[in-house]
mmCIF file with all atom_site columns, C-alpha atoms in Angstrom:
data_model
loop_
_atom_site.group_PDB
_atom_site.id
_atom_site.type_symbol
_atom_site.label_atom_id
_atom_site.label_alt_id
_atom_site.label_comp_id
_atom_site.label_asym_id
_atom_site.label_entity_id
_atom_site.label_seq_id
_atom_site.pdbx_PDB_ins_code
_atom_site.Cartn_x
_atom_site.Cartn_y
_atom_site.Cartn_z
_atom_site.occupancy
_atom_site.B_iso_or_equiv
_atom_site.pdbx_formal_charge
_atom_site.auth_seq_id
_atom_site.auth_comp_id
_atom_site.auth_asym_id
_atom_site.auth_atom_id
_atom_site.pdbx_PDB_model_num
ATOM 1   C CA . GLY G 1 1   ? -25.704 -74.305 38.938 1.00 91.00 ? 21  GLY G CA 1
ATOM 2   C CA . VAL G 1 2   ? -23.976 -72.689 35.306 1.00 92.00 ? 22  VAL G CA 1
ATOM 3   C CA . LEU G 1 3   ? -22.985 -69.026 35.006 1.00 92.00 ? 23  LEU G CA 1
ATOM 4   C CA . ALA G 1 4   ? -23.274 -68.155 31.519 1.00 93.00 ? 24  ALA G CA 1
ATOM 5   C CA . ALA G 1 5   ? -22.237 -65.002 30.057 1.00 92.00 ? 25  ALA G CA 1
ATOM 6   C CA . TRP G 1 6   ? -20.971 -63.752 26.507 1.00 92.00 ? 26  TRP G CA 1
ATOM 7   C CA . CYS G 1 7   ? -19.898 -60.557 24.434 1.00 92.00 ? 27  CYS G CA 1
ATOM 8   C CA . TYR G 1 8   ? -20.201 -59.482 21.166 1.00 91.00 ? 28  TYR G CA 1
ATOM 9   C CA . ARG G 1 9   ? -17.315 -57.699 19.533 1.00 91.00 ? 29  ARG G CA 1
ATOM 10  C CA . GLU G 1 10  ? -17.365 -54.995 17.027 1.00 93.00 ? 30  GLU G CA 1
ATOM 11  C CA . PHE G 1 11  ? -19.045 -56.010 13.834 1.00 95.00 ? 31  PHE G CA 1
ATOM 12  C CA . MET G 1 12  ? -17.159 -57.350 10.750 1.00 96.00 ? 32  MET G CA 1
ATOM 13  C CA . ALA G 1 13  ? -17.390 -54.879 7.921  1.00 94.00 ? 33  ALA G CA 1
ATOM 14  C CA . PRO G 1 14  ? -18.990 -55.632 4.868  1.00 94.00 ? 34  PRO G CA 1
ATOM 15  C CA . ALA G 1 15  ? -17.070 -56.638 2.047  1.00 93.00 ? 35  ALA G CA 1
ATOM 16  C CA . GLY G 1 16  ? -15.722 -53.308 0.477  1.00 94.00 ? 36  GLY G CA 1
ATOM 17  C CA . MET G 1 17  ? -16.188 -50.870 3.606  1.00 96.00 ? 37  MET G CA 1
ATOM 18  C CA . GLU G 1 18  ? -12.938 -51.958 5.425  1.00 97.00 ? 38  GLU G CA 1
ATOM 19  C CA . PRO G 1 19  ? -11.350 -48.413 4.782  1.00 97.00 ? 39  PRO G CA 1
ATOM 20  C CA . VAL G 1 20  ? -14.472 -46.762 5.804  1.00 98.00 ? 40  VAL G CA 1
ATOM 21  C CA . VAL G 1 21  ? -15.122 -48.447 8.950  1.00 98.00 ? 41  VAL G CA 1
ATOM 22  C CA . ALA G 1 22  ? -11.453 -48.863 10.118 1.00 98.00 ? 42  ALA G CA 1
ATOM 23  C CA . ALA G 1 23  ? -11.656 -44.503 9.471  1.00 98.00 ? 43  ALA G CA 1
ATOM 24  C CA . LEU G 1 24  ? -14.353 -44.311 12.162 1.00 98.00 ? 44  LEU G CA 1
ATOM 25  C CA . ARG G 1 25  ? -13.101 -46.925 14.612 1.00 97.00 ? 45  ARG G CA 1
ATOM 26  C CA . ALA G 1 26  ? -10.165 -45.309 14.733 1.00 97.00 ? 46  ALA G CA 1
ATOM 27  C CA . GLU G 1 27  ? -11.849 -41.614 15.697 1.00 97.00 ? 47  GLU G CA 1
ATOM 28  C CA . LEU G 1 28  ? -13.785 -43.307 18.306 1.00 97.00 ? 48  LEU G CA 1
ATOM 29  C CA . ALA G 1 29  ? -11.131 -45.729 19.891 1.00 95.00 ? 49  ALA G CA 1
ATOM 30  C CA . PRO G 1 30  ? -9.936  -43.254 22.461 1.00 96.00 ? 50  PRO G CA 1
ATOM 31  C CA . HIS G 1 31  ? -13.676 -43.016 23.409 1.00 97.00 ? 51  HIS G CA 1
ATOM 32  C CA . TRP G 1 32  ? -14.805 -46.123 24.674 1.00 95.00 ? 52  TRP G CA 1
ATOM 33  C CA . PRO G 1 33  ? -14.681 -47.272 28.118 1.00 93.00 ? 53  PRO G CA 1
ATOM 34  C CA . ALA G 1 34  ? -11.928 -48.521 29.714 1.00 88.00 ? 54  ALA G CA 1
ATOM 35  C CA . GLY G 1 35  ? -13.746 -52.153 30.217 1.00 86.00 ? 55  GLY G CA 1
ATOM 36  C CA . ARG G 1 36  ? -13.903 -52.510 26.253 1.00 88.00 ? 56  ARG G CA 1
ATOM 37  C CA . ALA G 1 37  ? -10.722 -53.713 26.078 1.00 87.00 ? 57  ALA G CA 1
ATOM 38  C CA . ASP G 1 38  ? -11.747 -56.888 27.481 1.00 88.00 ? 58  ASP G CA 1
ATOM 39  C CA . VAL G 1 39  ? -14.615 -57.047 25.379 1.00 88.00 ? 59  VAL G CA 1
ATOM 40  C CA . ASP G 1 40  ? -12.226 -56.777 22.613 1.00 85.00 ? 60  ASP G CA 1
ATOM 41  C CA . ALA G 1 41  ? -10.019 -59.258 23.757 1.00 88.00 ? 61  ALA G CA 1
ATOM 42  C CA . ALA G 1 42  ? -13.202 -61.405 23.942 1.00 88.00 ? 62  ALA G CA 1
ATOM 43  C CA . TYR G 1 43  ? -12.165 -61.739 28.170 1.00 88.00 ? 63  TYR G CA 1
ATOM 44  C CA . ALA G 1 44  ? -8.955  -63.634 27.435 1.00 86.00 ? 64  ALA G CA 1
ATOM 45  C CA . HIS G 1 45  ? -7.092  -62.743 30.288 1.00 86.00 ? 65  HIS G CA 1
ATOM 46  C CA . TYR G 1 46  ? -10.117 -62.711 32.531 1.00 87.00 ? 66  TYR G CA 1
ATOM 47  C CA . GLU G 1 47  ? -10.135 -64.660 35.526 1.00 89.00 ? 67  GLU G CA 1
ATOM 48  C CA . TRP G 1 48  ? -13.213 -66.997 35.904 1.00 89.00 ? 68  TRP G CA 1
ATOM 49  C CA . PRO G 1 49  ? -14.422 -67.457 39.458 1.00 89.00 ? 69  PRO G CA 1
ATOM 50  C CA . PHE G 1 50  ? -16.078 -71.016 38.215 1.00 91.00 ? 70  PHE G CA 1
ATOM 51  C CA . ALA G 1 51  ? -14.672 -74.161 36.644 1.00 93.00 ? 71  ALA G CA 1
ATOM 52  C CA . SER G 1 52  ? -15.488 -73.757 32.254 1.00 93.00 ? 72  SER G CA 1
ATOM 53  C CA . ALA G 1 53  ? -17.884 -75.615 31.107 1.00 94.00 ? 73  ALA G CA 1
ATOM 54  C CA . GLY G 1 54  ? -17.342 -74.869 27.619 1.00 93.00 ? 74  GLY G CA 1
ATOM 55  C CA . THR G 1 55  ? -17.331 -72.101 25.191 1.00 93.00 ? 75  THR G CA 1
ATOM 56  C CA . LEU G 1 56  ? -19.140 -71.083 22.159 1.00 94.00 ? 76  LEU G CA 1
ATOM 57  C CA . ASP G 1 57  ? -18.064 -69.228 19.713 1.00 95.00 ? 77  ASP G CA 1
ATOM 58  C CA . CYS G 1 58  ? -20.673 -68.031 16.726 1.00 96.00 ? 78  CYS G CA 1
ATOM 59  C CA . LEU G 1 59  ? -21.850 -64.951 14.959 1.00 97.00 ? 79  LEU G CA 1
ATOM 60  C CA . LEU G 1 60  ? -24.627 -62.948 15.150 1.00 96.00 ? 80  LEU G CA 1
ATOM 61  C CA . CYS G 1 61  ? -26.068 -61.306 11.919 1.00 97.00 ? 81  CYS G CA 1
ATOM 62  C CA . GLN G 1 62  ? -28.498 -58.650 10.966 1.00 97.00 ? 82  GLN G CA 1
ATOM 63  C CA . ASN G 1 63  ? -29.210 -57.602 7.145  1.00 97.00 ? 83  ASN G CA 1
ATOM 64  C CA . TRP G 1 64  ? -29.186 -53.987 7.450  1.00 97.00 ? 84  TRP G CA 1
ATOM 65  C CA . THR G 1 65  ? -29.263 -50.635 5.036  1.00 98.00 ? 85  THR G CA 1
ATOM 66  C CA . LEU G 1 66  ? -26.970 -47.747 5.373  1.00 98.00 ? 86  LEU G CA 1
ATOM 67  C CA . PRO G 1 67  ? -29.561 -45.885 7.293  1.00 98.00 ? 87  PRO G CA 1
ATOM 68  C CA . GLN G 1 68  ? -29.927 -48.830 10.014 1.00 98.00 ? 88  GLN G CA 1
ATOM 69  C CA . LEU G 1 69  ? -26.035 -49.001 10.083 1.00 98.00 ? 89  LEU G CA 1
ATOM 70  C CA . LEU G 1 70  ? -25.798 -45.555 10.918 1.00 98.00 ? 90  LEU G CA 1
ATOM 71  C CA . GLY G 1 71  ? -28.480 -45.740 12.973 1.00 98.00 ? 91  GLY G CA 1
ATOM 72  C CA . TYR G 1 72  ? -26.742 -48.460 15.279 1.00 97.00 ? 92  TYR G CA 1
ATOM 73  C CA . LEU G 1 73  ? -22.914 -46.662 14.942 1.00 98.00 ? 93  LEU G CA 1
ATOM 74  C CA . SER G 1 74  ? -24.703 -43.244 16.584 1.00 98.00 ? 94  SER G CA 1
ATOM 75  C CA . SER G 1 75  ? -25.701 -45.266 19.313 1.00 97.00 ? 95  SER G CA 1
ATOM 76  C CA . LEU G 1 76  ? -22.495 -46.584 20.589 1.00 96.00 ? 96  LEU G CA 1
ATOM 77  C CA . SER G 1 77  ? -21.061 -45.568 23.642 1.00 96.00 ? 97  SER G CA 1
ATOM 78  C CA . ALA G 1 78  ? -17.818 -44.381 22.109 1.00 97.00 ? 98  ALA G CA 1
ATOM 79  C CA . THR G 1 79  ? -20.220 -42.344 19.785 1.00 98.00 ? 99  THR G CA 1
ATOM 80  C CA . VAL G 1 80  ? -22.003 -40.075 22.244 1.00 97.00 ? 100 VAL G CA 1
ATOM 81  C CA . ARG G 1 81  ? -18.547 -39.590 24.419 1.00 97.00 ? 101 ARG G CA 1
ATOM 82  C CA . ALA G 1 82  ? -16.642 -38.183 21.500 1.00 97.00 ? 102 ALA G CA 1
ATOM 83  C CA . THR G 1 83  ? -19.898 -36.594 20.005 1.00 97.00 ? 103 THR G CA 1
ATOM 84  C CA . ARG G 1 84  ? -19.475 -34.530 23.728 1.00 97.00 ? 104 ARG G CA 1
ATOM 85  C CA . ALA G 1 85  ? -15.618 -34.253 23.546 1.00 97.00 ? 105 ALA G CA 1
ATOM 86  C CA . CYS G 1 86  ? -15.304 -33.204 20.151 1.00 95.00 ? 106 CYS G CA 1
ATOM 87  C CA . GLY G 1 87  ? -18.988 -31.156 19.753 1.00 96.00 ? 107 GLY G CA 1
ATOM 88  C CA . THR G 1 88  ? -18.708 -33.378 16.638 1.00 96.00 ? 108 THR G CA 1
ATOM 89  C CA . ASP G 1 89  ? -20.787 -36.561 15.575 1.00 97.00 ? 109 ASP G CA 1
ATOM 90  C CA . PRO G 1 90  ? -17.857 -38.540 14.027 1.00 98.00 ? 110 PRO G CA 1
ATOM 91  C CA . VAL G 1 91  ? -20.724 -40.726 12.535 1.00 98.00 ? 111 VAL G CA 1
ATOM 92  C CA . GLU G 1 92  ? -22.256 -37.700 10.559 1.00 98.00 ? 112 GLU G CA 1
ATOM 93  C CA . CYS G 1 93  ? -18.832 -36.816 9.826  1.00 98.00 ? 113 CYS G CA 1
ATOM 94  C CA . HIS G 1 94  ? -17.990 -40.130 7.864  1.00 98.00 ? 114 HIS G CA 1
ATOM 95  C CA . SER G 1 95  ? -21.427 -40.620 6.529  1.00 98.00 ? 115 SER G CA 1
ATOM 96  C CA . ALA G 1 96  ? -20.581 -39.783 2.985  1.00 98.00 ? 116 ALA G CA 1
ATOM 97  C CA . ALA G 1 97  ? -17.826 -41.993 3.076  1.00 98.00 ? 117 ALA G CA 1
ATOM 98  C CA . PHE G 1 98  ? -19.888 -45.097 4.476  1.00 98.00 ? 118 PHE G CA 1
ATOM 99  C CA . ALA G 1 99  ? -22.355 -43.933 1.513  1.00 98.00 ? 119 ALA G CA 1
ATOM 100 C CA . ALA G 1 100 ? -19.681 -44.084 -1.403 1.00 97.00 ? 120 ALA G CA 1
ATOM 101 C CA . ALA G 1 101 ? -18.659 -47.488 0.030  1.00 97.00 ? 121 ALA G CA 1
ATOM 102 C CA . TRP G 1 102 ? -22.245 -49.133 0.229  1.00 97.00 ? 122 TRP G CA 1
ATOM 103 C CA . GLY G 1 103 ? -24.106 -48.115 -3.053 1.00 96.00 ? 123 GLY G CA 1
ATOM 104 C CA . ASP G 1 104 ? -27.877 -47.685 -2.982 1.00 97.00 ? 124 ASP G CA 1
ATOM 105 C CA . PRO G 1 105 ? -28.923 -46.819 0.463  1.00 97.00 ? 125 PRO G CA 1
ATOM 106 C CA . THR G 1 106 ? -31.799 -49.006 0.720  1.00 97.00 ? 126 THR G CA 1
ATOM 107 C CA . ALA G 1 107 ? -30.246 -52.436 -0.413 1.00 98.00 ? 127 ALA G CA 1
ATOM 108 C CA . THR G 1 108 ? -29.484 -54.419 2.610  1.00 97.00 ? 128 THR G CA 1
ATOM 109 C CA . ARG G 1 109 ? -26.170 -55.889 3.490  1.00 97.00 ? 129 ARG G CA 1
ATOM 110 C CA . ARG G 1 110 ? -25.004 -58.721 6.279  1.00 97.00 ? 130 ARG G CA 1
ATOM 111 C CA . VAL G 1 111 ? -23.120 -57.047 9.564  1.00 97.00 ? 131 VAL G CA 1
ATOM 112 C CA . LEU G 1 112 ? -21.639 -60.153 11.485 1.00 97.00 ? 132 LEU G CA 1
ATOM 113 C CA . TRP G 1 113 ? -20.864 -59.524 15.161 1.00 96.00 ? 133 TRP G CA 1
ATOM 114 C CA . PRO G 1 114 ? -18.325 -62.472 16.645 1.00 96.00 ? 134 PRO G CA 1
ATOM 115 C CA . LEU G 1 115 ? -19.878 -63.541 19.771 1.00 95.00 ? 135 LEU G CA 1
ATOM 116 C CA . LYS G 1 116 ? -18.630 -65.700 22.604 1.00 94.00 ? 136 LYS G CA 1
ATOM 117 C CA . LEU G 1 117 ? -20.470 -67.805 24.907 1.00 94.00 ? 137 LEU G CA 1
ATOM 118 C CA . PHE G 1 118 ? -19.014 -68.807 28.316 1.00 93.00 ? 138 PHE G CA 1
ATOM 119 C CA . LEU G 1 119 ? -20.256 -71.580 30.460 1.00 94.00 ? 139 LEU G CA 1
ATOM 120 C CA . ARG G 1 120 ? -19.165 -72.188 33.647 1.00 94.00 ? 140 ARG G CA 1
ATOM 121 C CA . ARG G 1 121 ? -19.951 -74.658 36.421 1.00 94.00 ? 141 ARG G CA 1
ATOM 122 C CA . LYS G 1 122 ? -20.774 -73.216 39.970 1.00 85.00 ? 142 LYS G CA 1
#
């Protein structure tokens, strides 16, 4: 048999939004579960129990409006944890900066996530 495992890392900020995304990420960083570090490293140090049958690096792509991106960011477990711990929603706190960087909130922009697929032969 074959084991297929995958992970996607944090999205790549659309052009011109890097500083705004970096500020939100810095606020969320302490609120990620411990296992998130493995995902961010694309399981680079993971000891797989089966022989490799290859890996594949690709990108997930979505064309979103600003409200769709903010909705996604609000759904992140780190956002939920930060809101509980601090009493304020970090996405809401950063939404004006996101809006200024985005422009027309109804315009779509491409959001990309690095995806890694691991294939292992049992």
